[in-house]
Tab-separated table of C-alpha atoms in Angstrom:
chain	number	residue	atom	x	y	z
A	1	MET	CA	-0.038	0.081	-0.118
A	2	THR	CA	1.341	3.384	-1.032
A	3	ASP	CA	1.226	6.669	1.164
A	4	LYS	CA	-1.548	7.998	-1.019
A	5	THR	CA	-4.192	5.146	-0.395
A	6	ARG	CA	-3.493	4.929	3.394
A	7	MET	CA	-6.357	6.142	5.526
A	8	ARG	CA	-5.783	9.561	6.961
A	9	PHE	CA	-6.135	10.396	10.623
A	10	PHE	CA	-8.439	13.493	10.044
A	11	GLY	CA	-10.236	11.710	7.261
A	12	THR	CA	-11.442	9.200	9.604
A	13	LEU	CA	-12.413	11.329	12.508
A	14	HIS	CA	-16.201	12.241	13.212
A	15	PRO	CA	-17.436	15.251	10.852
A	16	ALA	CA	-18.170	17.135	13.985
A	17	VAL	CA	-14.901	16.871	14.991
A	18	SER	CA	-13.119	18.066	11.770
A	19	MET	CA	-15.666	20.667	11.278
A	20	CYS	CA	-15.214	22.165	14.836
A	21	TYR	CA	-11.570	22.140	14.086
A	22	PHE	CA	-11.736	24.021	11.057
A	23	VAL	CA	-14.062	26.602	12.420
A	24	CYS	CA	-11.760	27.218	15.244
A	25	VAL	CA	-8.517	27.774	13.442
A	26	ILE	CA	-10.034	29.759	10.697
A	27	GLY	CA	-11.839	31.863	13.330
A	28	LEU	CA	-8.494	32.390	15.455
A	29	THR	CA	-6.496	33.464	12.232
A	30	LEU	CA	-9.033	35.955	11.621
A	31	ALA	CA	-9.405	37.128	15.245
A	32	CYS	CA	-5.515	37.263	15.853
A	33	PRO	CA	-3.986	39.553	13.527
A	34	HIS	CA	-0.499	39.190	15.432
A	35	VAL	CA	2.861	38.540	13.374
A	36	VAL	CA	3.247	35.444	15.659
A	37	THR	CA	-0.135	33.943	15.118
A	38	VAL	CA	-0.465	34.599	11.388
A	39	LEU	CA	2.804	33.108	10.932
A	40	LEU	CA	1.920	29.912	13.108
A	41	SER	CA	-1.165	29.641	11.057
A	42	LEU	CA	0.329	29.939	7.706
A	43	LEU	CA	2.945	27.234	8.757
A	44	GLY	CA	0.207	24.806	10.288
A	45	SER	CA	-1.834	25.196	6.884
A	46	THR	CA	1.137	24.448	4.873
A	47	LEU	CA	2.067	21.408	6.553
A	48	PHE	CA	-1.627	19.901	6.930
A	49	ASN	CA	-2.025	20.934	3.232
A	50	LEU	CA	1.311	19.141	2.089
A	51	ALA	CA	0.228	16.144	4.305
A	52	LEU	CA	-3.233	15.731	2.703
A	53	ARG	CA	-2.643	16.588	-0.763
A	54	GLY	CA	0.856	15.964	-1.616
A	55	ARG	CA	3.591	18.233	-3.337
A	56	LYS	CA	2.152	18.570	-6.726
A	57	ALA	CA	-1.508	19.603	-5.714
A	58	PHE	CA	0.161	21.984	-3.183
A	59	GLY	CA	2.365	23.357	-6.137
A	60	ARG	CA	-0.796	24.115	-7.914
A	61	THR	CA	-2.550	25.805	-5.295
A	62	MET	CA	0.742	27.915	-4.694
A	63	ARG	CA	0.377	29.026	-8.250
A	64	PHE	CA	-2.596	30.984	-7.242
A	65	VAL	CA	-1.557	32.133	-3.775
A	66	LEU	CA	1.792	33.300	-4.520
A	67	PRO	CA	0.546	35.743	-7.063
A	68	MET	CA	-2.089	37.152	-4.655
A	69	PHE	CA	0.381	37.094	-1.860
A	70	LEU	CA	2.751	39.596	-4.043
A	71	ILE	CA	-0.135	41.909	-5.007
A	72	VAL	CA	-1.489	42.389	-1.372
A	73	CYS	CA	2.275	42.924	-0.310
A	74	ILE	CA	3.171	45.524	-3.065
A	75	GLY	CA	-0.148	47.088	-3.340
A	76	ASN	CA	-1.054	47.923	0.205
A	77	PRO	CA	1.869	50.334	0.766
A	78	LEU	CA	1.338	51.922	-2.538
A	79	VAL	CA	-2.407	52.830	-1.993
A	80	ASN	CA	-2.092	53.069	1.807
A	81	HIS	CA	0.106	55.819	3.129
A	82	ARG	CA	-0.596	55.778	6.889
A	83	GLY	CA	1.987	55.296	9.317
A	84	VAL	CA	4.698	57.594	10.846
A	85	THR	CA	7.979	55.755	10.046
A	86	MET	CA	8.468	57.000	6.448
A	87	LEU	CA	11.013	55.085	4.344
A	88	CYS	CA	11.172	56.722	0.998
A	89	LEU	CA	9.057	58.730	-1.450
A	90	LEU	CA	7.483	57.166	-4.489
A	91	PHE	CA	5.343	59.268	-6.962
A	92	ASN	CA	5.096	62.120	-4.112
A	93	GLN	CA	3.822	59.662	-1.794
A	94	TRP	CA	5.297	58.353	1.239
A	95	ILE	CA	5.909	54.760	1.660
A	96	THR	CA	5.757	53.690	5.280
A	97	LEU	CA	7.096	51.044	7.322
A	98	GLU	CA	3.666	50.274	8.760
A	99	ALA	CA	1.811	49.860	5.560
A	100	ILE	CA	4.652	47.260	4.351
A	101	VAL	CA	4.345	45.220	7.643
A	102	TYR	CA	0.627	45.351	7.686
A	103	GLY	CA	0.397	44.193	3.781
A	104	VAL	CA	2.695	41.337	4.687
A	105	VAL	CA	0.746	40.207	7.770
A	106	THR	CA	-2.659	40.645	5.649
A	107	ALA	CA	-1.202	38.695	2.839
A	108	CYS	CA	0.164	35.743	5.210
A	109	SER	CA	-3.367	35.625	6.903
A	110	LEU	CA	-5.232	35.633	3.590
A	111	ALA	CA	-2.789	32.712	2.270
A	112	ALA	CA	-3.320	30.736	5.556
A	113	ILE	CA	-7.260	31.095	5.273
A	114	ILE	CA	-6.885	29.783	1.530
A	115	LEU	CA	-4.693	26.755	2.497
A	116	TRP	CA	-7.010	26.021	5.502
A	117	PHE	CA	-10.042	25.893	3.114
A	118	GLY	CA	-8.088	23.736	0.664
A	119	CYS	CA	-7.555	21.349	3.740
A	120	TYR	CA	-11.321	21.385	4.457
A	121	GLN	CA	-12.317	20.780	1.020
A	122	GLU	CA	-10.124	17.617	1.278
A	123	VAL	CA	-11.345	16.465	4.581
A	124	MET	CA	-15.035	17.335	4.669
A	125	THR	CA	-16.504	15.569	1.912
A	126	SER	CA	-19.862	16.184	0.544
A	127	ASP	CA	-21.322	12.966	2.677
A	128	LYS	CA	-20.001	14.342	5.754
A	129	PHE	CA	-21.514	17.958	5.075
A	130	LEU	CA	-24.827	16.586	4.602
A	131	TYR	CA	-24.709	14.485	7.357
A	132	LEU	CA	-23.930	17.437	9.558
A	133	PHE	CA	-26.630	19.861	8.211
A	134	GLY	CA	-28.872	17.588	6.262
A	135	LYS	CA	-31.409	17.174	9.259
A	136	ILE	CA	-30.894	20.958	10.287
A	137	ALA	CA	-31.456	22.533	6.697
A	138	PRO	CA	-31.662	19.803	4.238
A	139	ALA	CA	-32.250	22.043	1.403
A	140	THR	CA	-29.622	24.519	2.071
A	141	ALA	CA	-27.062	21.628	2.691
A	142	LEU	CA	-27.978	19.904	-0.786
A	143	LEU	CA	-27.691	23.276	-2.471
A	144	ILE	CA	-24.333	24.183	-1.113
A	145	THR	CA	-23.086	20.519	-1.899
A	146	SER	CA	-24.349	20.488	-5.216
A	147	ALA	CA	-22.725	23.987	-5.962
A	148	LEU	CA	-19.302	22.857	-4.729
A	149	ARG	CA	-19.394	19.553	-6.940
A	150	PHE	CA	-20.408	21.657	-9.711
A	151	ILE	CA	-17.284	23.654	-10.382
A	152	PRO	CA	-14.806	20.517	-10.442
A	153	GLN	CA	-17.386	18.705	-12.739
A	154	MET	CA	-17.465	21.462	-14.945
A	155	GLN	CA	-13.574	21.732	-15.240
A	156	GLN	CA	-13.352	17.882	-16.031
A	157	ASN	CA	-15.995	18.251	-18.675
A	158	ALA	CA	-14.360	21.180	-20.312
A	159	ALA	CA	-11.004	19.113	-20.221
A	160	GLN	CA	-12.504	16.127	-21.988
A	161	ILE	CA	-14.182	18.607	-24.573
A	162	LYS	CA	-10.912	20.192	-25.253
A	163	GLU	CA	-9.206	17.001	-25.597
A	164	SER	CA	-11.805	15.782	-28.188
A	165	ARG	CA	-11.416	18.937	-29.943
A	166	ALA	CA	-7.476	18.525	-30.371
A	167	MET	CA	-8.014	15.203	-31.656
A	168	LEU	CA	-10.661	15.884	-34.243
A	169	GLN	CA	-9.266	19.081	-35.844
A	170	ASP	CA	-5.891	20.641	-35.821
A	171	ASN	CA	-5.176	23.902	-33.728
A	172	SER	CA	-5.494	26.711	-36.244
A	173	PRO	CA	-3.476	30.041	-35.627
A	174	ARG	CA	-6.224	31.885	-37.078
A	175	LEU	CA	-7.991	34.292	-34.594
A	176	PHE	CA	-11.737	33.703	-35.914
A	177	GLN	CA	-11.336	29.790	-36.230
A	178	LYS	CA	-10.159	29.911	-32.438
A	179	LEU	CA	-13.295	32.068	-31.327
A	180	ALA	CA	-15.427	29.767	-33.201
A	181	HIS	CA	-13.756	26.681	-31.367
A	182	ALA	CA	-14.278	28.325	-28.039
A	183	ILE	CA	-17.762	29.058	-28.621
A	184	GLN	CA	-18.654	25.445	-29.870
A	185	ASN	CA	-16.729	24.314	-26.804
A	186	LEU	CA	-18.708	26.416	-24.521
A	187	SER	CA	-22.037	25.183	-26.049
A	188	ALA	CA	-21.096	21.637	-25.589
A	189	LEU	CA	-20.335	22.312	-21.872
A	190	LEU	CA	-23.468	24.052	-21.270
A	191	GLY	CA	-25.336	20.956	-23.078
A	192	MET	CA	-23.323	18.617	-21.003
A	193	SER	CA	-23.963	20.575	-17.674
A	194	MET	CA	-27.671	20.889	-18.614
A	195	GLU	CA	-28.001	16.799	-19.235
A	196	ASN	CA	-26.171	16.250	-16.152
A	197	ALA	CA	-28.597	18.486	-14.342
A	198	VAL	CA	-31.559	16.495	-15.766
A	199	GLN	CA	-30.341	13.079	-14.921
A	200	THR	CA	-29.292	14.133	-11.548
A	201	ALA	CA	-33.065	15.317	-10.900
A	202	ASP	CA	-34.488	12.113	-12.360
A	203	SER	CA	-32.130	10.000	-10.185
A	204	MET	CA	-33.020	12.242	-6.801
A	205	LYS	CA	-36.709	11.671	-7.648
A	206	ALA	CA	-36.300	8.135	-8.193
A	207	ARG	CA	-34.488	7.777	-4.712
A	208	GLY	CA	-37.403	9.392	-3.043
A	209	PHE	CA	-36.062	12.838	-2.530
A	210	GLY	CA	-38.713	14.981	-0.967
A	211	ALA	CA	-40.743	12.462	0.825
A	212	ARG	CA	-41.390	12.541	4.282
A	213	HIS	CA	-39.540	10.565	7.059
A	214	ARG	CA	-36.901	9.785	4.524
A	215	THR	CA	-33.776	8.453	6.238
A	216	THR	CA	-30.236	8.465	5.283
A	217	PHE	CA	-27.243	5.968	5.604
A	218	HIS	CA	-24.094	6.975	7.080
A	219	LEU	CA	-21.037	4.892	8.787
A	220	PHE	CA	-20.068	7.609	11.088
A	221	ARG	CA	-19.384	6.912	14.692
A	222	PHE	CA	-18.604	9.112	17.656
A	223	ASP	CA	-16.155	7.032	19.471
A	224	ALA	CA	-13.557	7.695	22.425
A	225	ARG	CA	-10.827	8.869	19.918
A	226	ASP	CA	-12.934	11.392	18.469
A	227	ALA	CA	-14.085	12.540	22.067
A	228	ARG	CA	-10.355	12.962	23.258
A	229	THR	CA	-9.458	14.682	19.858
A	230	LEU	CA	-12.614	17.075	20.183
A	231	ALA	CA	-11.692	17.782	23.965
A	232	LEU	CA	-8.237	18.767	22.902
A	233	ILE	CA	-9.363	20.987	20.201
A	234	LEU	CA	-12.013	22.956	22.404
A	235	THR	CA	-9.528	23.194	25.076
A	236	LEU	CA	-6.657	24.549	23.210
A	237	SER	CA	-9.063	26.877	21.217
A	238	GLY	CA	-11.090	28.063	24.539
A	239	ILE	CA	-7.674	29.112	25.950
A	240	CYS	CA	-6.563	30.914	22.795
A	241	VAL	CA	-10.011	32.730	22.782
A	242	VAL	CA	-9.674	33.754	26.677
A	243	ALA	CA	-6.344	34.932	25.757
A	244	ARG	CA	-7.343	37.013	22.907
A	245	CYS	CA	-10.217	38.539	24.980
A	246	TYR	CA	-7.528	39.823	27.530
A	247	GLY	CA	-5.648	41.280	24.674
A	248	HIS	CA	-2.915	38.797	23.894
A	249	GLY	CA	-2.433	37.918	20.275
A	250	TYR	CA	-3.339	41.415	18.860
A	251	MET	CA	-0.916	44.086	17.407
A	252	GLU	CA	-1.472	47.696	16.474
A	253	TYR	CA	-0.076	48.535	12.868
A	254	TYR	CA	-1.344	52.207	12.669
A	255	PRO	CA	-0.248	54.808	13.563
A	256	ARG	CA	2.830	53.267	14.902
A	257	ILE	CA	3.697	49.380	15.166
A	258	THR	CA	3.208	48.329	18.669
A	259	ALA	CA	5.889	46.266	20.282
A	260	LEU	CA	5.975	42.465	20.452
A	261	THR	CA	4.667	41.760	23.716
A	262	MET	CA	6.663	38.518	24.952
A	263	GLY	CA	5.497	38.042	28.463
A	264	PRO	CA	4.477	34.886	30.241
A	265	SER	CA	1.061	35.129	29.351
A	266	SER	CA	1.738	35.912	25.676
A	267	MET	CA	4.363	33.263	25.461
A	268	THR	CA	1.685	30.638	26.681
A	269	MET	CA	-0.834	31.936	24.227
A	270	PHE	CA	1.633	31.365	21.406
A	271	ILE	CA	2.632	27.969	22.356
A	272	LEU	CA	-0.764	26.645	22.870
A	273	PHE	CA	-1.869	28.348	19.520
A	274	ALA	CA	1.241	26.542	17.788
A	275	ALA	CA	-0.105	23.346	19.463
A	276	LEU	CA	-3.449	23.887	17.945
A	277	MET	CA	-2.192	24.972	14.428
A	278	LEU	CA	0.152	22.115	14.270
A	279	LEU	CA	-2.079	19.519	15.629
A	280	PRO	CA	-3.270	17.929	12.220
A	281	SER	CA	0.267	17.741	11.306
A	282	ILE	CA	1.406	15.892	14.438
A	283	LEU	CA	-1.343	13.674	14.363
A	284	GLU	CA	-1.113	12.762	10.504
A	285	ALA	CA	2.826	12.161	11.095
A	286	LYS	CA	1.947	9.914	13.966
A	287	GLU	CA	-0.304	7.981	11.895
A	288	ALA	CA	2.186	7.731	9.049
A	289	VAL	CA	4.731	6.523	11.650
A	290	VAL	CA	2.401	3.589	12.845
A	291	TRP	CA	1.350	2.609	9.259
A	292	ARG	CA	5.206	2.311	8.526
A	293	SER	CA	6.015	0.575	11.316
A	294	TYR	CA	3.410	-2.291	10.503
A	295	GLY	CA	4.933	-2.162	6.801
A	296	LEU	CA	1.546	-1.121	5.597
A	297	ILE	CA	3.171	1.858	3.263
A	298	ARG	CA	6.408	2.244	1.536
């Protein structure tokens, strides 16, 4: 068995535990705009993304994240001139240290959130989402699940149409022929999407969607391992939330950057915050060691 086919630790947890973790880490990343907390969140999301998706998928994600990161870092000091530490004059506008630092921190926070959502997409599959919210809001849960499934399905169909077009016809360098081929591909894509929508509706009707007292099948069990993991997540998150309420994990960037508070309380908060952000990577590494020790993966 290869590493790609082994069971992931977070993938086998109860959906409520996984959802609770992602809500906590994303919420704390947004609520704690401190340099240390943002970097810890970025580190944790990067390691977890690598563990779940591998280097190739992570590289494809970074093709979008890195340009966005550079745009925010460069754009903020060009459009925002607040701050008292003036570095240089550009286009008759002062470039301040506070604007540069705030741009870097904002870009790191945004990149961390995107990577956390990438991990969420790998862990929280559609059946888990429907299990959690199907009874509370069945129509809304089904709509969200269908919308999330619609985009990758359209991308797959578009790739198939493009490959078929390349096999049937030579790629012409003429602009008008390229536009005509693009319109034909779009027409075929819309036709496939509508056909899939009709088939999905017929399938849902045949399976009794909309009937009263309809039951759902699932294999999710909340066991002792889920309870221990949930208790650890809630404990670490609760302490970080309390520390944030007392002013830890926060920095002022305007008009002057506040000093990095490194007292005992702040250090404790940063250590627990790091434990929360690195928890999935630690658990995934522990799971990999166990599987490798039994010779189940190479």
